[in-house]
Amino acid sequence: MPARRFDRTRMRSVRRAAEISQSDVASALGVADSTVAGWELGSSTPDQEKLSALAQVLKQPVDSLFPRDGLPDLTDLRCDAGLHRYEMAAVIGTKSDGPVAGAEQGVRRLKDKYLPSLAEAYGVTVDEVRRAQERSMAKARGEEVQREAAFVPEAEEPPRTLAGKITLLLERSYPEGTAPGDAEIAKAVNAYAGAEVSNPEMMAALRTGSAGTPAPVVLEGLADFFGVARLYFEPDDAVVRQVYEGLRLMSAAKHGKVGRVRARGLGSEGLPAEVLSILNEFATEFEKKAGPTDNE
């Protein structure tokens, strides 16, 4: 299934900007505080069944906060409704969840009498359930449509200006259409500083290059929001290139081009050996998860 993408950094930034504590999130979702902390640290990820509720707690549309490539199948509809498979027997009035499990796995179609109950539980129409079922069946037959990999520039210089650096982070760190706005960034910077040190107009001016260098606390807040080193916003080419090449690798990994980026050496000027080693380990891990590519 085209599972929703969970971005721990994005979740943390949105939560902080909304001034919602980890404890509040945990209480709303019925999990331990340490569980939410683990999600944001990257030591674990929330179940797909919890993402819709998590987005609601963070006051964000689920499709914006946790986007999904492609259209939903039956499993996606169930997860978006926050329902686990073991709960489906009660929904359709059977002794087991077998009918739903079989349909989700593409083994056999649901009986028509089950469709209205599922549509009501999922908050969709019967026709949407039927279409999702066909996607589950198509997937079981190996008929998934492969998305075309995005183009990754062969040669490109890292940004030199503050505006360029902010723009790069917005373009490369978030799925299309989900980058935070100026108001969200300003709110997070103010929360970091513990004072009103920025506003949406200032963020827009910094992003477009129409403002001068801001106060150090603003740069520190930006670094915290985007999850990068404070030095990234300083005129230090080595640090900028390291962050830049890491973002390029992330972008390539998302689109199945890790091997090609790694083979280029990650930049004509080169990186420190320890940084290159870490990035190559990252690339190798992605290759293991994704399997062989056409470039190999």
PDB file of C-alpha atoms in Angstrom:
ATOM      1  CA  MET A   1       0.000   0.000   0.000  1.00  0.00           C
ATOM      2  CA  PRO A   2       1.177   3.591  -0.511  1.00  0.00           C
ATOM      3  CA  ALA A   3       1.688   4.206   3.203  1.00  0.00           C
ATOM      4  CA  ARG A   4       1.704   7.739   4.510  1.00  0.00           C
ATOM      5  CA  ARG A   5       5.147   9.247   4.993  1.00  0.00           C
ATOM      6  CA  PHE A   6       6.047  10.078   8.589  1.00  0.00           C
ATOM      7  CA  ASP A   7       8.595  12.873   9.037  1.00  0.00           C
ATOM      8  CA  ARG A   8       9.735  13.171  12.657  1.00  0.00           C
ATOM      9  CA  THR A   9      11.338  16.589  12.107  1.00  0.00           C
ATOM     10  CA  ARG A  10       8.180  17.923  10.512  1.00  0.00           C
ATOM     11  CA  MET A  11       6.084  16.560  13.376  1.00  0.00           C
ATOM     12  CA  ARG A  12       8.327  18.162  15.980  1.00  0.00           C
ATOM     13  CA  SER A  13       8.328  21.526  14.210  1.00  0.00           C
ATOM     14  CA  VAL A  14       4.545  21.583  13.840  1.00  0.00           C
ATOM     15  CA  ARG A  15       4.014  20.525  17.449  1.00  0.00           C
ATOM     16  CA  ARG A  16       6.345  23.195  18.786  1.00  0.00           C
ATOM     17  CA  ALA A  17       4.831  25.874  16.575  1.00  0.00           C
ATOM     18  CA  ALA A  18       1.373  24.954  17.882  1.00  0.00           C
ATOM     19  CA  GLU A  19       2.715  25.024  21.466  1.00  0.00           C
ATOM     20  CA  ILE A  20       1.518  21.478  22.118  1.00  0.00           C
ATOM     21  CA  SER A  21       3.585  19.383  24.523  1.00  0.00           C
ATOM     22  CA  GLN A  22       4.661  15.803  23.940  1.00  0.00           C
ATOM     23  CA  SER A  23       2.624  14.916  27.010  1.00  0.00           C
ATOM     24  CA  ASP A  24      -0.509  16.444  25.467  1.00  0.00           C
ATOM     25  CA  VAL A  25       0.015  14.438  22.279  1.00  0.00           C
ATOM     26  CA  ALA A  26       0.571  11.248  24.245  1.00  0.00           C
ATOM     27  CA  SER A  27      -2.550  11.804  26.339  1.00  0.00           C
ATOM     28  CA  ALA A  28      -4.712  12.449  23.270  1.00  0.00           C
ATOM     29  CA  LEU A  29      -3.473   9.309  21.515  1.00  0.00           C
ATOM     30  CA  GLY A  30      -3.477   7.052  24.563  1.00  0.00           C
ATOM     31  CA  VAL A  31       0.255   6.322  24.490  1.00  0.00           C
ATOM     32  CA  ALA A  32       3.148   6.972  26.865  1.00  0.00           C
ATOM     33  CA  ASP A  33       5.083  10.247  26.804  1.00  0.00           C
ATOM     34  CA  SER A  34       8.206   8.235  25.983  1.00  0.00           C
ATOM     35  CA  THR A  35       6.481   6.846  22.887  1.00  0.00           C
ATOM     36  CA  VAL A  36       5.929  10.320  21.443  1.00  0.00           C
ATOM     37  CA  ALA A  37       9.492  11.281  22.355  1.00  0.00           C
ATOM     38  CA  GLY A  38      10.704   8.182  20.514  1.00  0.00           C
ATOM     39  CA  TRP A  39       8.798   9.184  17.386  1.00  0.00           C
ATOM     40  CA  GLU A  40      10.471  12.592  17.334  1.00  0.00           C
ATOM     41  CA  LEU A  41      13.910  11.136  18.087  1.00  0.00           C
ATOM     42  CA  GLY A  42      13.558   8.590  15.307  1.00  0.00           C
ATOM     43  CA  SER A  43      13.884   5.504  17.510  1.00  0.00           C
ATOM     44  CA  SER A  44      10.371   4.406  16.511  1.00  0.00           C
ATOM     45  CA  THR A  45       7.505   5.452  14.254  1.00  0.00           C
ATOM     46  CA  PRO A  46       3.770   5.624  14.918  1.00  0.00           C
ATOM     47  CA  ASP A  47       1.495   2.982  13.452  1.00  0.00           C
ATOM     48  CA  GLN A  48      -0.259   4.038  10.263  1.00  0.00           C
ATOM     49  CA  GLU A  49      -3.534   3.707  12.189  1.00  0.00           C
ATOM     50  CA  LYS A  50      -2.477   6.580  14.465  1.00  0.00           C
ATOM     51  CA  LEU A  51      -1.417   9.145  11.858  1.00  0.00           C
ATOM     52  CA  SER A  52      -4.867  10.635  11.235  1.00  0.00           C
ATOM     53  CA  ALA A  53      -5.447  11.120  14.965  1.00  0.00           C
ATOM     54  CA  LEU A  54      -1.934  12.520  15.356  1.00  0.00           C
ATOM     55  CA  ALA A  55      -2.557  15.062  12.600  1.00  0.00           C
ATOM     56  CA  GLN A  56      -5.815  16.052  14.280  1.00  0.00           C
ATOM     57  CA  VAL A  57      -4.055  16.604  17.611  1.00  0.00           C
ATOM     58  CA  LEU A  58      -1.472  18.782  15.846  1.00  0.00           C
ATOM     59  CA  LYS A  59      -4.283  20.683  14.064  1.00  0.00           C
ATOM     60  CA  GLN A  60      -3.038  19.827  10.580  1.00  0.00           C
ATOM     61  CA  PRO A  61      -4.690  18.112   7.578  1.00  0.00           C
ATOM     62  CA  VAL A  62      -3.413  14.542   7.494  1.00  0.00           C
ATOM     63  CA  ASP A  63      -2.711  14.752   3.747  1.00  0.00           C
ATOM     64  CA  SER A  64      -0.495  17.766   4.370  1.00  0.00           C
ATOM     65  CA  LEU A  65       1.331  16.570   7.472  1.00  0.00           C
ATOM     66  CA  PHE A  66       1.689  12.922   6.427  1.00  0.00           C
ATOM     67  CA  PRO A  67       1.304  12.786   2.629  1.00  0.00           C
ATOM     68  CA  ARG A  68       0.886   9.591   0.660  1.00  0.00           C
ATOM     69  CA  ASP A  69       1.952   8.850  -2.910  1.00  0.00           C
ATOM     70  CA  GLY A  70      -0.889   7.493  -4.989  1.00  0.00           C
ATOM     71  CA  LEU A  71      -4.498   6.634  -4.225  1.00  0.00           C
ATOM     72  CA  PRO A  72      -5.593   4.626  -1.168  1.00  0.00           C
ATOM     73  CA  ASP A  73      -6.260   0.902  -1.135  1.00  0.00           C
ATOM     74  CA  LEU A  74      -8.389  -0.892   1.455  1.00  0.00           C
ATOM     75  CA  THR A  75      -5.634  -0.958   4.055  1.00  0.00           C
ATOM     76  CA  ASP A  76      -5.113   2.777   3.649  1.00  0.00           C
ATOM     77  CA  LEU A  77      -8.811   3.527   4.183  1.00  0.00           C
ATOM     78  CA  ARG A  78      -8.835   1.472   7.367  1.00  0.00           C
ATOM     79  CA  CYS A  79      -5.672   3.070   8.723  1.00  0.00           C
ATOM     80  CA  ASP A  80      -6.921   6.566   7.904  1.00  0.00           C
ATOM     81  CA  ALA A  81     -10.029   5.776   9.959  1.00  0.00           C
ATOM     82  CA  GLY A  82      -7.790   4.806  12.881  1.00  0.00           C
ATOM     83  CA  LEU A  83      -9.015   1.215  12.891  1.00  0.00           C
ATOM     84  CA  HIS A  84      -6.927  -1.911  13.399  1.00  0.00           C
ATOM     85  CA  ARG A  85      -7.691  -5.059  11.474  1.00  0.00           C
ATOM     86  CA  TYR A  86      -8.761  -6.961  14.596  1.00  0.00           C
ATOM     87  CA  GLU A  87     -11.581  -4.426  15.035  1.00  0.00           C
ATOM     88  CA  MET A  88     -13.114  -5.151  11.651  1.00  0.00           C
ATOM     89  CA  ALA A  89     -15.107  -8.223  12.670  1.00  0.00           C
ATOM     90  CA  ALA A  90     -17.309  -6.025  14.849  1.00  0.00           C
ATOM     91  CA  VAL A  91     -17.689  -3.495  12.032  1.00  0.00           C
ATOM     92  CA  ILE A  92     -19.014  -5.973   9.465  1.00  0.00           C
ATOM     93  CA  GLY A  93     -20.732  -8.272  11.966  1.00  0.00           C
ATOM     94  CA  THR A  94     -18.670 -11.426  11.486  1.00  0.00           C
ATOM     95  CA  LYS A  95     -16.865 -13.787  13.860  1.00  0.00           C
ATOM     96  CA  SER A  96     -13.442 -12.883  12.485  1.00  0.00           C
ATOM     97  CA  ASP A  97     -11.720 -10.210  10.444  1.00  0.00           C
ATOM     98  CA  GLY A  98     -11.070 -12.773   7.684  1.00  0.00           C
ATOM     99  CA  PRO A  99     -13.215 -11.120   4.989  1.00  0.00           C
ATOM    100  CA  VAL A 100     -11.461  -7.768   5.429  1.00  0.00           C
ATOM    101  CA  ALA A 101      -8.011  -9.343   5.722  1.00  0.00           C
ATOM    102  CA  GLY A 102      -8.559 -11.339   2.536  1.00  0.00           C
ATOM    103  CA  ALA A 103      -9.674  -8.274   0.591  1.00  0.00           C
ATOM    104  CA  GLU A 104      -6.789  -6.132   1.861  1.00  0.00           C
ATOM    105  CA  GLN A 105      -4.340  -8.820   0.763  1.00  0.00           C
ATOM    106  CA  GLY A 106      -6.012  -9.106  -2.635  1.00  0.00           C
ATOM    107  CA  VAL A 107      -7.016 -12.734  -2.080  1.00  0.00           C
ATOM    108  CA  ARG A 108     -10.795 -12.383  -2.433  1.00  0.00           C
ATOM    109  CA  ARG A 109     -13.289  -9.575  -2.807  1.00  0.00           C
ATOM    110  CA  LEU A 110     -15.625  -8.456  -0.071  1.00  0.00           C
ATOM    111  CA  LYS A 111     -19.270  -9.440  -0.210  1.00  0.00           C
ATOM    112  CA  ASP A 112     -21.460  -6.523  -1.222  1.00  0.00           C
ATOM    113  CA  LYS A 113     -23.340  -6.664   2.069  1.00  0.00           C
ATOM    114  CA  TYR A 114     -20.173  -5.622   3.932  1.00  0.00           C
ATOM    115  CA  LEU A 115     -19.499  -2.509   1.863  1.00  0.00           C
ATOM    116  CA  PRO A 116     -21.994  -0.070   3.468  1.00  0.00           C
ATOM    117  CA  SER A 117     -20.720  -0.865   6.966  1.00  0.00           C
ATOM    118  CA  LEU A 118     -17.117  -0.376   5.889  1.00  0.00           C
ATOM    119  CA  ALA A 119     -17.928   2.869   4.083  1.00  0.00           C
ATOM    120  CA  GLU A 120     -19.581   4.240   7.212  1.00  0.00           C
ATOM    121  CA  ALA A 121     -16.686   3.162   9.440  1.00  0.00           C
ATOM    122  CA  TYR A 122     -14.109   4.638   7.050  1.00  0.00           C
ATOM    123  CA  GLY A 123     -16.022   7.860   6.461  1.00  0.00           C
ATOM    124  CA  VAL A 124     -16.142   7.380   2.681  1.00  0.00           C
ATOM    125  CA  THR A 125     -18.688   6.304   0.074  1.00  0.00           C
ATOM    126  CA  VAL A 126     -19.392   2.746  -1.006  1.00  0.00           C
ATOM    127  CA  ASP A 127     -17.936   3.568  -4.424  1.00  0.00           C
ATOM    128  CA  GLU A 128     -14.694   4.693  -2.782  1.00  0.00           C
ATOM    129  CA  VAL A 129     -14.507   1.382  -0.931  1.00  0.00           C
ATOM    130  CA  ARG A 130     -15.024  -0.464  -4.225  1.00  0.00           C
ATOM    131  CA  ARG A 131     -12.267   1.508  -5.940  1.00  0.00           C
ATOM    132  CA  ALA A 132      -9.895   0.963  -3.025  1.00  0.00           C
ATOM    133  CA  GLN A 133     -10.655  -2.760  -3.202  1.00  0.00           C
ATOM    134  CA  GLU A 134      -9.701  -2.828  -6.882  1.00  0.00           C
ATOM    135  CA  ARG A 135      -6.376  -1.200  -6.019  1.00  0.00           C
ATOM    136  CA  SER A 136      -5.741  -3.898  -3.409  1.00  0.00           C
ATOM    137  CA  MET A 137      -6.529  -6.561  -6.000  1.00  0.00           C
ATOM    138  CA  ALA A 138      -4.299  -4.914  -8.598  1.00  0.00           C
ATOM    139  CA  LYS A 139      -1.450  -4.726  -6.117  1.00  0.00           C
ATOM    140  CA  ALA A 140      -1.785  -8.433  -5.351  1.00  0.00           C
ATOM    141  CA  ARG A 141      -1.456  -9.113  -9.089  1.00  0.00           C
ATOM    142  CA  GLY A 142       1.707  -7.032  -9.223  1.00  0.00           C
ATOM    143  CA  GLU A 143       0.117  -4.253 -11.242  1.00  0.00           C
ATOM    144  CA  GLU A 144       1.335  -1.287  -9.208  1.00  0.00           C
ATOM    145  CA  VAL A 145       2.160   1.794 -11.255  1.00  0.00           C
ATOM    146  CA  GLN A 146       5.776   2.781 -10.811  1.00  0.00           C
ATOM    147  CA  ARG A 147       6.317   6.475 -10.166  1.00  0.00           C
ATOM    148  CA  GLU A 148       8.910   8.161 -12.354  1.00  0.00           C
ATOM    149  CA  ALA A 149      11.988   9.155 -10.404  1.00  0.00           C
ATOM    150  CA  ALA A 150      12.543  12.871 -10.076  1.00  0.00           C
ATOM    151  CA  PHE A 151      15.551  14.436 -11.732  1.00  0.00           C
ATOM    152  CA  VAL A 152      18.521  15.115  -9.467  1.00  0.00           C
ATOM    153  CA  PRO A 153      20.922  17.740 -10.831  1.00  0.00           C
ATOM    154  CA  GLU A 154      24.340  16.383 -11.735  1.00  0.00           C
ATOM    155  CA  ALA A 155      26.149  19.566 -10.811  1.00  0.00           C
ATOM    156  CA  GLU A 156      24.828  22.362  -8.664  1.00  0.00           C
ATOM    157  CA  GLU A 157      26.463  24.754  -6.260  1.00  0.00           C
ATOM    158  CA  PRO A 158      25.211  25.040  -2.674  1.00  0.00           C
ATOM    159  CA  PRO A 159      23.514  28.337  -1.805  1.00  0.00           C
ATOM    160  CA  ARG A 160      25.644  31.209  -0.523  1.00  0.00           C
ATOM    161  CA  THR A 161      22.989  33.619   0.735  1.00  0.00           C
ATOM    162  CA  LEU A 162      20.721  33.254   3.752  1.00  0.00           C
ATOM    163  CA  ALA A 163      17.684  33.419   1.454  1.00  0.00           C
ATOM    164  CA  GLY A 164      19.093  30.648  -0.708  1.00  0.00           C
ATOM    165  CA  LYS A 165      19.840  28.456   2.296  1.00  0.00           C
ATOM    166  CA  ILE A 166      16.325  28.827   3.691  1.00  0.00           C
ATOM    167  CA  THR A 167      14.816  28.129   0.270  1.00  0.00           C
ATOM    168  CA  LEU A 168      16.946  25.003  -0.132  1.00  0.00           C
ATOM    169  CA  LEU A 169      15.744  23.629   3.208  1.00  0.00           C
ATOM    170  CA  LEU A 170      12.117  24.317   2.333  1.00  0.00           C
ATOM    171  CA  GLU A 171      12.437  22.674  -1.081  1.00  0.00           C
ATOM    172  CA  ARG A 172      14.484  19.619  -0.107  1.00  0.00           C
ATOM    173  CA  SER A 173      13.338  18.813   3.440  1.00  0.00           C
ATOM    174  CA  TYR A 174       9.582  18.552   2.883  1.00  0.00           C
ATOM    175  CA  PRO A 175       7.345  16.608   0.494  1.00  0.00           C
ATOM    176  CA  GLU A 176       5.833  18.739  -2.241  1.00  0.00           C
ATOM    177  CA  GLY A 177       3.092  21.023  -0.969  1.00  0.00           C
ATOM    178  CA  THR A 178       3.870  20.505   2.733  1.00  0.00           C
ATOM    179  CA  ALA A 179       6.621  23.053   3.435  1.00  0.00           C
ATOM    180  CA  PRO A 180       5.859  25.317   6.430  1.00  0.00           C
ATOM    181  CA  GLY A 181       4.782  28.891   5.827  1.00  0.00           C
ATOM    182  CA  ASP A 182       6.346  32.099   7.108  1.00  0.00           C
ATOM    183  CA  ALA A 183       3.894  32.331  10.024  1.00  0.00           C
ATOM    184  CA  GLU A 184       4.662  28.795  11.209  1.00  0.00           C
ATOM    185  CA  ILE A 185       8.415  29.375  11.023  1.00  0.00           C
ATOM    186  CA  ALA A 186       8.189  32.715  12.842  1.00  0.00           C
ATOM    187  CA  LYS A 187       6.098  31.180  15.605  1.00  0.00           C
ATOM    188  CA  ALA A 188       8.627  28.379  16.088  1.00  0.00           C
ATOM    189  CA  VAL A 189      11.539  30.840  16.182  1.00  0.00           C
ATOM    190  CA  ASN A 190       9.745  32.923  18.811  1.00  0.00           C
ATOM    191  CA  ALA A 191       9.037  29.798  20.852  1.00  0.00           C
ATOM    192  CA  TYR A 192      12.725  28.898  20.713  1.00  0.00           C
ATOM    193  CA  ALA A 193      13.791  32.401  21.756  1.00  0.00           C
ATOM    194  CA  GLY A 194      11.121  32.746  24.411  1.00  0.00           C
ATOM    195  CA  ALA A 195      10.324  36.198  23.072  1.00  0.00           C
ATOM    196  CA  GLU A 196       8.856  37.961  20.042  1.00  0.00           C
ATOM    197  CA  VAL A 197      12.013  38.164  17.940  1.00  0.00           C
ATOM    198  CA  SER A 198      10.425  37.505  14.544  1.00  0.00           C
ATOM    199  CA  ASN A 199       7.178  37.704  12.609  1.00  0.00           C
ATOM    200  CA  PRO A 200       5.833  36.376   9.289  1.00  0.00           C
ATOM    201  CA  GLU A 201       6.900  39.536   7.463  1.00  0.00           C
ATOM    202  CA  MET A 202      10.488  39.119   8.668  1.00  0.00           C
ATOM    203  CA  MET A 203      10.531  35.469   7.611  1.00  0.00           C
ATOM    204  CA  ALA A 204       9.225  36.392   4.171  1.00  0.00           C
ATOM    205  CA  ALA A 205      11.916  39.066   3.858  1.00  0.00           C
ATOM    206  CA  LEU A 206      14.669  36.643   4.920  1.00  0.00           C
ATOM    207  CA  ARG A 207      13.374  33.987   2.535  1.00  0.00           C
ATOM    208  CA  THR A 208      13.276  36.371  -0.423  1.00  0.00           C
ATOM    209  CA  GLY A 209      16.535  38.143   0.353  1.00  0.00           C
ATOM    210  CA  SER A 210      15.016  41.561   0.995  1.00  0.00           C
ATOM    211  CA  ALA A 211      16.198  41.749   4.612  1.00  0.00           C
ATOM    212  CA  GLY A 212      19.606  42.039   6.177  1.00  0.00           C
ATOM    213  CA  THR A 213      21.243  39.598   8.583  1.00  0.00           C
ATOM    214  CA  PRO A 214      18.924  38.941  11.552  1.00  0.00           C
ATOM    215  CA  ALA A 215      19.875  38.707  15.210  1.00  0.00           C
ATOM    216  CA  PRO A 216      21.839  35.596  16.249  1.00  0.00           C
ATOM    217  CA  VAL A 217      18.884  34.247  18.239  1.00  0.00           C
ATOM    218  CA  VAL A 218      16.784  34.258  15.057  1.00  0.00           C
ATOM    219  CA  LEU A 219      19.413  32.207  13.235  1.00  0.00           C
ATOM    220  CA  GLU A 220      19.574  29.823  16.186  1.00  0.00           C
ATOM    221  CA  GLY A 221      15.798  29.466  16.106  1.00  0.00           C
ATOM    222  CA  LEU A 222      15.864  28.769  12.372  1.00  0.00           C
ATOM    223  CA  ALA A 223      18.552  26.131  12.846  1.00  0.00           C
ATOM    224  CA  ASP A 224      16.494  24.463  15.576  1.00  0.00           C
ATOM    225  CA  PHE A 225      13.326  24.556  13.463  1.00  0.00           C
ATOM    226  CA  PHE A 226      14.953  23.005  10.396  1.00  0.00           C
ATOM    227  CA  GLY A 227      17.128  20.605  12.390  1.00  0.00           C
ATOM    228  CA  VAL A 228      20.459  21.807  10.990  1.00  0.00           C
ATOM    229  CA  ALA A 229      23.666  23.097  12.542  1.00  0.00           C
ATOM    230  CA  ARG A 230      23.718  26.755  13.573  1.00  0.00           C
ATOM    231  CA  LEU A 231      26.841  27.168  11.428  1.00  0.00           C
ATOM    232  CA  TYR A 232      24.803  26.334   8.324  1.00  0.00           C
ATOM    233  CA  PHE A 233      23.534  29.913   8.302  1.00  0.00           C
ATOM    234  CA  GLU A 234      27.033  31.362   8.653  1.00  0.00           C
ATOM    235  CA  PRO A 235      29.342  32.062   5.668  1.00  0.00           C
ATOM    236  CA  ASP A 236      31.173  28.750   6.144  1.00  0.00           C
ATOM    237  CA  ASP A 237      31.347  26.923   2.816  1.00  0.00           C
ATOM    238  CA  ALA A 238      32.418  23.610   4.327  1.00  0.00           C
ATOM    239  CA  VAL A 239      29.416  23.369   6.654  1.00  0.00           C
ATOM    240  CA  VAL A 240      27.017  24.583   3.967  1.00  0.00           C
ATOM    241  CA  ARG A 241      28.281  21.981   1.519  1.00  0.00           C
ATOM    242  CA  GLN A 242      27.942  19.181   4.058  1.00  0.00           C
ATOM    243  CA  VAL A 243      24.315  20.070   4.757  1.00  0.00           C
ATOM    244  CA  TYR A 244      23.679  20.639   1.061  1.00  0.00           C
ATOM    245  CA  GLU A 245      25.099  17.293  -0.013  1.00  0.00           C
ATOM    246  CA  GLY A 246      23.150  15.547   2.726  1.00  0.00           C
ATOM    247  CA  LEU A 247      19.936  17.101   1.417  1.00  0.00           C
ATOM    248  CA  ARG A 248      20.818  16.069  -2.128  1.00  0.00           C
ATOM    249  CA  LEU A 249      21.331  12.522  -0.935  1.00  0.00           C
ATOM    250  CA  MET A 250      17.988  12.541   0.869  1.00  0.00           C
ATOM    251  CA  SER A 251      16.267  13.816  -2.266  1.00  0.00           C
ATOM    252  CA  ALA A 252      17.954  11.196  -4.425  1.00  0.00           C
ATOM    253  CA  ALA A 253      17.173   8.414  -1.963  1.00  0.00           C
ATOM    254  CA  LYS A 254      13.482   9.278  -2.043  1.00  0.00           C
ATOM    255  CA  HIS A 255      13.469   8.840  -5.812  1.00  0.00           C
ATOM    256  CA  GLY A 256      15.598   5.725  -6.187  1.00  0.00           C
ATOM    257  CA  LYS A 257      18.830   7.409  -7.288  1.00  0.00           C
ATOM    258  CA  VAL A 258      21.033   6.831  -4.273  1.00  0.00           C
ATOM    259  CA  GLY A 259      23.615   4.778  -6.111  1.00  0.00           C
ATOM    260  CA  ARG A 260      24.139   7.385  -8.828  1.00  0.00           C
ATOM    261  CA  VAL A 261      24.598  10.217  -6.350  1.00  0.00           C
ATOM    262  CA  ARG A 262      27.009   8.187  -4.277  1.00  0.00           C
ATOM    263  CA  ALA A 263      29.029   7.239  -7.355  1.00  0.00           C
ATOM    264  CA  ARG A 264      29.549  10.922  -8.152  1.00  0.00           C
ATOM    265  CA  GLY A 265      31.391  11.349  -4.879  1.00  0.00           C
ATOM    266  CA  LEU A 266      28.786  13.773  -3.544  1.00  0.00           C
ATOM    267  CA  GLY A 267      30.228  16.973  -4.890  1.00  0.00           C
ATOM    268  CA  SER A 268      33.187  18.085  -6.955  1.00  0.00           C
ATOM    269  CA  GLU A 269      34.951  19.710  -4.005  1.00  0.00           C
ATOM    270  CA  GLY A 270      34.669  16.613  -1.858  1.00  0.00           C
ATOM    271  CA  LEU A 271      33.686  16.163   1.774  1.00  0.00           C
ATOM    272  CA  PRO A 272      35.600  15.215   4.904  1.00  0.00           C
ATOM    273  CA  ALA A 273      36.212  11.468   4.968  1.00  0.00           C
ATOM    274  CA  GLU A 274      34.099  10.916   8.080  1.00  0.00           C
ATOM    275  CA  VAL A 275      31.144  12.802   6.587  1.00  0.00           C
ATOM    276  CA  LEU A 276      31.397  10.930   3.288  1.00  0.00           C
ATOM    277  CA  SER A 277      31.529   7.651   5.207  1.00  0.00           C
ATOM    278  CA  ILE A 278      28.340   8.475   7.107  1.00  0.00           C
ATOM    279  CA  LEU A 279      26.510   9.503   3.935  1.00  0.00           C
ATOM    280  CA  ASN A 280      27.628   6.389   2.092  1.00  0.00           C
ATOM    281  CA  GLU A 281      26.414   4.221   4.972  1.00  0.00           C
ATOM    282  CA  PHE A 282      23.112   6.063   4.723  1.00  0.00           C
ATOM    283  CA  ALA A 283      22.997   5.371   0.983  1.00  0.00           C
ATOM    284  CA  THR A 284      23.807   1.698   1.475  1.00  0.00           C
ATOM    285  CA  GLU A 285      21.026   1.333   4.034  1.00  0.00           C
ATOM    286  CA  PHE A 286      18.537   2.839   1.581  1.00  0.00           C
ATOM    287  CA  GLU A 287      19.704   0.443  -1.126  1.00  0.00           C
ATOM    288  CA  LYS A 288      19.167  -2.537   1.172  1.00  0.00           C
ATOM    289  CA  LYS A 289      15.621  -1.424   1.904  1.00  0.00           C
ATOM    290  CA  ALA A 290      14.754  -0.503  -1.663  1.00  0.00           C
ATOM    291  CA  GLY A 291      16.472  -3.431  -3.393  1.00  0.00           C
ATOM    292  CA  PRO A 292      18.536  -3.239  -6.602  1.00  0.00           C
ATOM    293  CA  THR A 293      17.933  -0.330  -8.973  1.00  0.00           C
ATOM    294  CA  ASP A 294      18.230  -0.008 -12.730  1.00  0.00           C
ATOM    295  CA  ASN A 295      21.470   1.912 -12.266  1.00  0.00           C
ATOM    296  CA  GLU A 296      23.297  -1.074 -10.773  1.00  0.00           C
TER     297      GLU A 296
END
